[in-house]
CSV table of C-alpha atoms in Angstrom, one decimal:
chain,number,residue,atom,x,y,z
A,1,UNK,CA,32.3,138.9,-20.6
A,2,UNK,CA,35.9,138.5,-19.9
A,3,UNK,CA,38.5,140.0,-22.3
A,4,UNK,CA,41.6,138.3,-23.2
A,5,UNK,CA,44.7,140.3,-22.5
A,6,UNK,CA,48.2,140.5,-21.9
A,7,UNK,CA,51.2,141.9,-19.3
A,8,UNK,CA,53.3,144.8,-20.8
A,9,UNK,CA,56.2,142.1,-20.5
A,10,UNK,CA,54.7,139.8,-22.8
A,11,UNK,CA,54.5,142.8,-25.0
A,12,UNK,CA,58.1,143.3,-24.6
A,13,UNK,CA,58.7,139.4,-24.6
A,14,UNK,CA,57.0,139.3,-28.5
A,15,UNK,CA,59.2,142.7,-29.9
A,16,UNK,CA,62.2,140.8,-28.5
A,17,UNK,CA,61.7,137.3,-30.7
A,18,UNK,CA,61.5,139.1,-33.7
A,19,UNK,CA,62.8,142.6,-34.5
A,20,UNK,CA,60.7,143.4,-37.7
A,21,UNK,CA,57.5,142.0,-36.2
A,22,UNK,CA,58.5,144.3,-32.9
A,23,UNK,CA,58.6,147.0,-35.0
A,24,UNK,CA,55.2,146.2,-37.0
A,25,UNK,CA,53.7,146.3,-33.5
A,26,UNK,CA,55.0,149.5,-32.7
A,27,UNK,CA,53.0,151.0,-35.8
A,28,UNK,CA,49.4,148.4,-35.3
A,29,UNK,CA,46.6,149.2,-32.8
A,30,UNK,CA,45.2,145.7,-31.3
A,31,UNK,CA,41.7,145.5,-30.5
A,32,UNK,CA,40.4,144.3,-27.6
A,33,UNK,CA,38.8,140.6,-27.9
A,34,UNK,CA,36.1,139.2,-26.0
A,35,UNK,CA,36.9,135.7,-24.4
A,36,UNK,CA,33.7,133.7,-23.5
A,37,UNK,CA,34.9,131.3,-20.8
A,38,UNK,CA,31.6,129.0,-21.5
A,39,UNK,CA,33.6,126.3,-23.2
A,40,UNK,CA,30.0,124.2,-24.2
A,41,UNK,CA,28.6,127.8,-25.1
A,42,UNK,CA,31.5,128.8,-27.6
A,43,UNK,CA,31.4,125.1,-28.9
A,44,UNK,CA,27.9,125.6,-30.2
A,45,UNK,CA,28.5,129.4,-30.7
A,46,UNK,CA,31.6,127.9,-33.4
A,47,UNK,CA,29.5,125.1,-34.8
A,48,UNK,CA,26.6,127.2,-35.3
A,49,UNK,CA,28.7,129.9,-37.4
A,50,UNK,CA,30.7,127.1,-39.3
A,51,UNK,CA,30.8,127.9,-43.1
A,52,UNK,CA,28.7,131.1,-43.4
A,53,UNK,CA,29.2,134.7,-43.4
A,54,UNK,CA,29.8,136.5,-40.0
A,55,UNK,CA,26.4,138.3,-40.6
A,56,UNK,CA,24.3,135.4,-40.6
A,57,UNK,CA,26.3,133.8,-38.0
A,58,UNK,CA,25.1,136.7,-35.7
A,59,UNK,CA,22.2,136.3,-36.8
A,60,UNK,CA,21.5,132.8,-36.6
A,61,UNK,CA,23.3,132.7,-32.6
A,62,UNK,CA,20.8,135.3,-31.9
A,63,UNK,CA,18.1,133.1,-32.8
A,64,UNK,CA,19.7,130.1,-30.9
A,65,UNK,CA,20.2,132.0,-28.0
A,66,UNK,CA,16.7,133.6,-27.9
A,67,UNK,CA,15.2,130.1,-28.3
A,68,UNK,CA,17.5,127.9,-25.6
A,69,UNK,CA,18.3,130.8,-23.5
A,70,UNK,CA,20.8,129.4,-21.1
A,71,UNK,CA,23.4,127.3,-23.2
A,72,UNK,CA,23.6,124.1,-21.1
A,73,UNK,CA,24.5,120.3,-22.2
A,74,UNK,CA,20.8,119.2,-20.5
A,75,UNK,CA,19.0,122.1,-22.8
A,76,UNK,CA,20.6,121.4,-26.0
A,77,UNK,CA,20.7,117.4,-25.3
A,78,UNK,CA,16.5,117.6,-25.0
A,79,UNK,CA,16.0,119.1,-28.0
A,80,UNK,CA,15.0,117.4,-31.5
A,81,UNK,CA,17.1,117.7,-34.3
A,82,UNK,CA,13.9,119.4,-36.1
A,83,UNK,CA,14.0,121.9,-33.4
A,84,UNK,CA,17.5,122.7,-33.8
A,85,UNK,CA,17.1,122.7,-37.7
A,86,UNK,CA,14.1,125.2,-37.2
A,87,UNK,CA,16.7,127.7,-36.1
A,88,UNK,CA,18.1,128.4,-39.2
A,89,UNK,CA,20.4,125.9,-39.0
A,90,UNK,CA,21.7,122.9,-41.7
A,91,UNK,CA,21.2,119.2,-41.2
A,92,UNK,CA,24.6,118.7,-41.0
A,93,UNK,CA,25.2,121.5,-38.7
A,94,UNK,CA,22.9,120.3,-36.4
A,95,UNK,CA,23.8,116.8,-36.4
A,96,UNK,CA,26.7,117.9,-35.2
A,97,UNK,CA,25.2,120.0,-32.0
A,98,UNK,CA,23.7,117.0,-31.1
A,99,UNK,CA,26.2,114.3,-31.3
A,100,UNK,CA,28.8,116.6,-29.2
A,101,UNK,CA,26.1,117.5,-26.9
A,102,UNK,CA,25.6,114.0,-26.4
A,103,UNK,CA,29.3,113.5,-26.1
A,104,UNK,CA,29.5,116.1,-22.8
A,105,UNK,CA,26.0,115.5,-21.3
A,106,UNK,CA,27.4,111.8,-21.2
A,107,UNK,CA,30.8,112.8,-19.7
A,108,UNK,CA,32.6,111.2,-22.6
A,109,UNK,CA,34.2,114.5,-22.9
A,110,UNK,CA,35.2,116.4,-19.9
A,111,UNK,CA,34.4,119.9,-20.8
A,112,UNK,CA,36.4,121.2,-17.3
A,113,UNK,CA,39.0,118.9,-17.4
A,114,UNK,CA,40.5,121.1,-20.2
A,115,UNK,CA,41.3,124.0,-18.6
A,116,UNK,CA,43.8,121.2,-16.7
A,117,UNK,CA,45.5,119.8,-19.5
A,118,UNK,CA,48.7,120.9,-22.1
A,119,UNK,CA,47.8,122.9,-25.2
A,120,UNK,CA,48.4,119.7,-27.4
A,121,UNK,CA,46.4,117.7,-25.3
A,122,UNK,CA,43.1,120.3,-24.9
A,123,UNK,CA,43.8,120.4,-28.5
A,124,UNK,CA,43.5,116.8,-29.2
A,125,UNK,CA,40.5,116.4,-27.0
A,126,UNK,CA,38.4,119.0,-28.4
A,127,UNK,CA,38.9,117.3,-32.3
A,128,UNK,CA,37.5,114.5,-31.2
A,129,UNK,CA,34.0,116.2,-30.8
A,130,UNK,CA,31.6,116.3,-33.7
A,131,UNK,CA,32.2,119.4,-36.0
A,132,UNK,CA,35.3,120.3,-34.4
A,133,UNK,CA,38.3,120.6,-36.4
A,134,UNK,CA,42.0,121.9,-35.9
A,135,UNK,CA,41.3,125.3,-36.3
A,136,UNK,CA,38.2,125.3,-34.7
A,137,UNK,CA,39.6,123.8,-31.3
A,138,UNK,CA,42.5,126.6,-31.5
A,139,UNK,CA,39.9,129.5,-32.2
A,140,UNK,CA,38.2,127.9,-28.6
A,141,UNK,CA,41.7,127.7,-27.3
A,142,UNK,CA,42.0,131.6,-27.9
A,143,UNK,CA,38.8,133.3,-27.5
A,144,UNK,CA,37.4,130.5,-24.9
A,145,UNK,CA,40.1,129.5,-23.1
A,146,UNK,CA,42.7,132.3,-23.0
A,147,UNK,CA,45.7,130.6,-23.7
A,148,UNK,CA,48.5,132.2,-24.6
A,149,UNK,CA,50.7,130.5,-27.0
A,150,UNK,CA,48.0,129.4,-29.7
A,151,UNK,CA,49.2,130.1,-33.5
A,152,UNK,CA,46.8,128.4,-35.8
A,153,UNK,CA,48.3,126.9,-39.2
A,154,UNK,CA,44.4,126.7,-40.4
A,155,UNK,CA,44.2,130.3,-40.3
A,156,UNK,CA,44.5,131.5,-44.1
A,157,UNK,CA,44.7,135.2,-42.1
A,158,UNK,CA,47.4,134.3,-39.7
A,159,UNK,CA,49.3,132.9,-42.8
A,160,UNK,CA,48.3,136.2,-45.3
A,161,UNK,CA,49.9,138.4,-42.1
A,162,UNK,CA,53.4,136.3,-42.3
A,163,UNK,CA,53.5,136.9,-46.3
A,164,UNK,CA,53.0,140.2,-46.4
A,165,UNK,CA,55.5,141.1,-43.0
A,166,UNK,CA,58.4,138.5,-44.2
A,167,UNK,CA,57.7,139.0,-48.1
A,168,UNK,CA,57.1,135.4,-48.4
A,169,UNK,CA,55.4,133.5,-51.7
A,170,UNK,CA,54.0,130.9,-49.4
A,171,UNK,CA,53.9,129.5,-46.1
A,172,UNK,CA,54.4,126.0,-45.8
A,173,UNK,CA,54.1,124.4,-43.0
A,174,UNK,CA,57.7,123.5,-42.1
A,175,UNK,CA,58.0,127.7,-42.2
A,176,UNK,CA,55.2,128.1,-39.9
A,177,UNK,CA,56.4,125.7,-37.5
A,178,UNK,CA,59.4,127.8,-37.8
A,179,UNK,CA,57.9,131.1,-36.7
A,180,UNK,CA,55.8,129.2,-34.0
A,181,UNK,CA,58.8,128.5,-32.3
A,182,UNK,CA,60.4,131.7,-32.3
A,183,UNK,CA,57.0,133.4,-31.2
A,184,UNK,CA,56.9,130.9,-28.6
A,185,UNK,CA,55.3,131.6,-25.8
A,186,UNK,CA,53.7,134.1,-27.0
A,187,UNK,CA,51.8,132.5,-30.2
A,188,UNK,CA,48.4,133.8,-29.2
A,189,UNK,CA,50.0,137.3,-29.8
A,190,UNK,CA,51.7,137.0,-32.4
A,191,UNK,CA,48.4,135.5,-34.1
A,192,UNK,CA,46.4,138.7,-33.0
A,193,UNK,CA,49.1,141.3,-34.8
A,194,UNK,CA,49.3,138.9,-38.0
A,195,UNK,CA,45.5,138.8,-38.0
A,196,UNK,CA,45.9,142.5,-38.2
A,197,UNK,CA,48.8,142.8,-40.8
A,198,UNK,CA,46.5,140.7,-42.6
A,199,UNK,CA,43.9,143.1,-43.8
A,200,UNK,CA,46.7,145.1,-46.2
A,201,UNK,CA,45.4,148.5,-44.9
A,202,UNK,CA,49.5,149.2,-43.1
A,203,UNK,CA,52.0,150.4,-45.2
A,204,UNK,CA,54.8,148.1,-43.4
A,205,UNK,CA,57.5,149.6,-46.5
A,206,UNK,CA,59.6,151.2,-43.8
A,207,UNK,CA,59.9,148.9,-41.2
């Protein structure tokens, strides 16, 4: 599986737009992330772990996997919602595989088309499948997609990480538009070193 990564000048690009963030990056290790370029794949992979713990996610994508194999449109379009649901997996949920299955196998959504259009428009696009939301469609712009300029306002982490580096009470949203455009074009970055500010365990004091 691919990995998403990034040039030593975006690196340098990011320290530049910001000089305490720069320096935060300076102290942070950044894991590597998987990307899985399988857009139909890391749709149902995303719908499947909606609203559960990352444990039974895992668990419950093994199962999916182990049953379908091969994630295709045509697989996942033949099978009942009963067999979906014997998965492990809600009503609800599995509603939702079906109806954006249906929407792809159909070619009411262009699945490769996407990796053609603007970040607003792929975004736009991918909402308009069942069980998709904002944040969901940014998550796939990240870790399916690779792009590179991708900072989520739905992300409770991404805005935890901005509180705790700026000292700020809240984020609104008018202030995150604010530090998407100074991160700009490096959003996707940015989002990756906020993720990691996020988990408290840096003392950032001396930056």
């Amino acid at each position: 599986m691919a990995t998403l990564t990034f040039t030593p000048e975006e690196y340098e690009g990011l320290k530049k737009k910001d000089r305490l963030l720069g320096k935060a990056m300076e102290k942070l290790p950044l894991y590597e992330r998987e990307v899985d370029e399988n857009l139909f794949r890391s749709l149902m992979n995303n719908i499947v772990g909606q609203q559960i713990s990352m444990k039974a996610a895992e668990t419950v994508w093994k199962r999916f996997l182990a049953h379908f194999g091969e994630i295709t449109p045509e697989k996942i379009h033949a099978a009942s919602l009963e067999e979906i649901q014997a998965l492990g997996i809600s009503m609800r949920k599995a509603t939702y595989i079906r109806k954006t299955t249906e929407k792809i196998h159909e070619h009411i959504v262009d699945l490769e088309a996407l990796w053609q259009m603007a970040d607003q428009e792929v975004a736009d696009t991918l909402v308009t499948l069942n069980g998709i939301g904002p944040w969901t469609a940014e998550m796939i712009m990240i870790f399916s997609m690779g792009r590179k300029d991708i900072m989520s306002y739905g992300d409770l982490a991404i805005r935890r990480g901005l509180m705790l580096l700026y000292g700020h009470e809240e984020i609104t949203k008018e202030l995150f538009r604010d530090y998407q455009k100074k991160f700009s074009p490096y959003g996707t970055l940015a989002s990756l070193y906020l993720w990691e500010i996020s988990t408290g365990k840096y003392d950032l004091s001396d930056l």
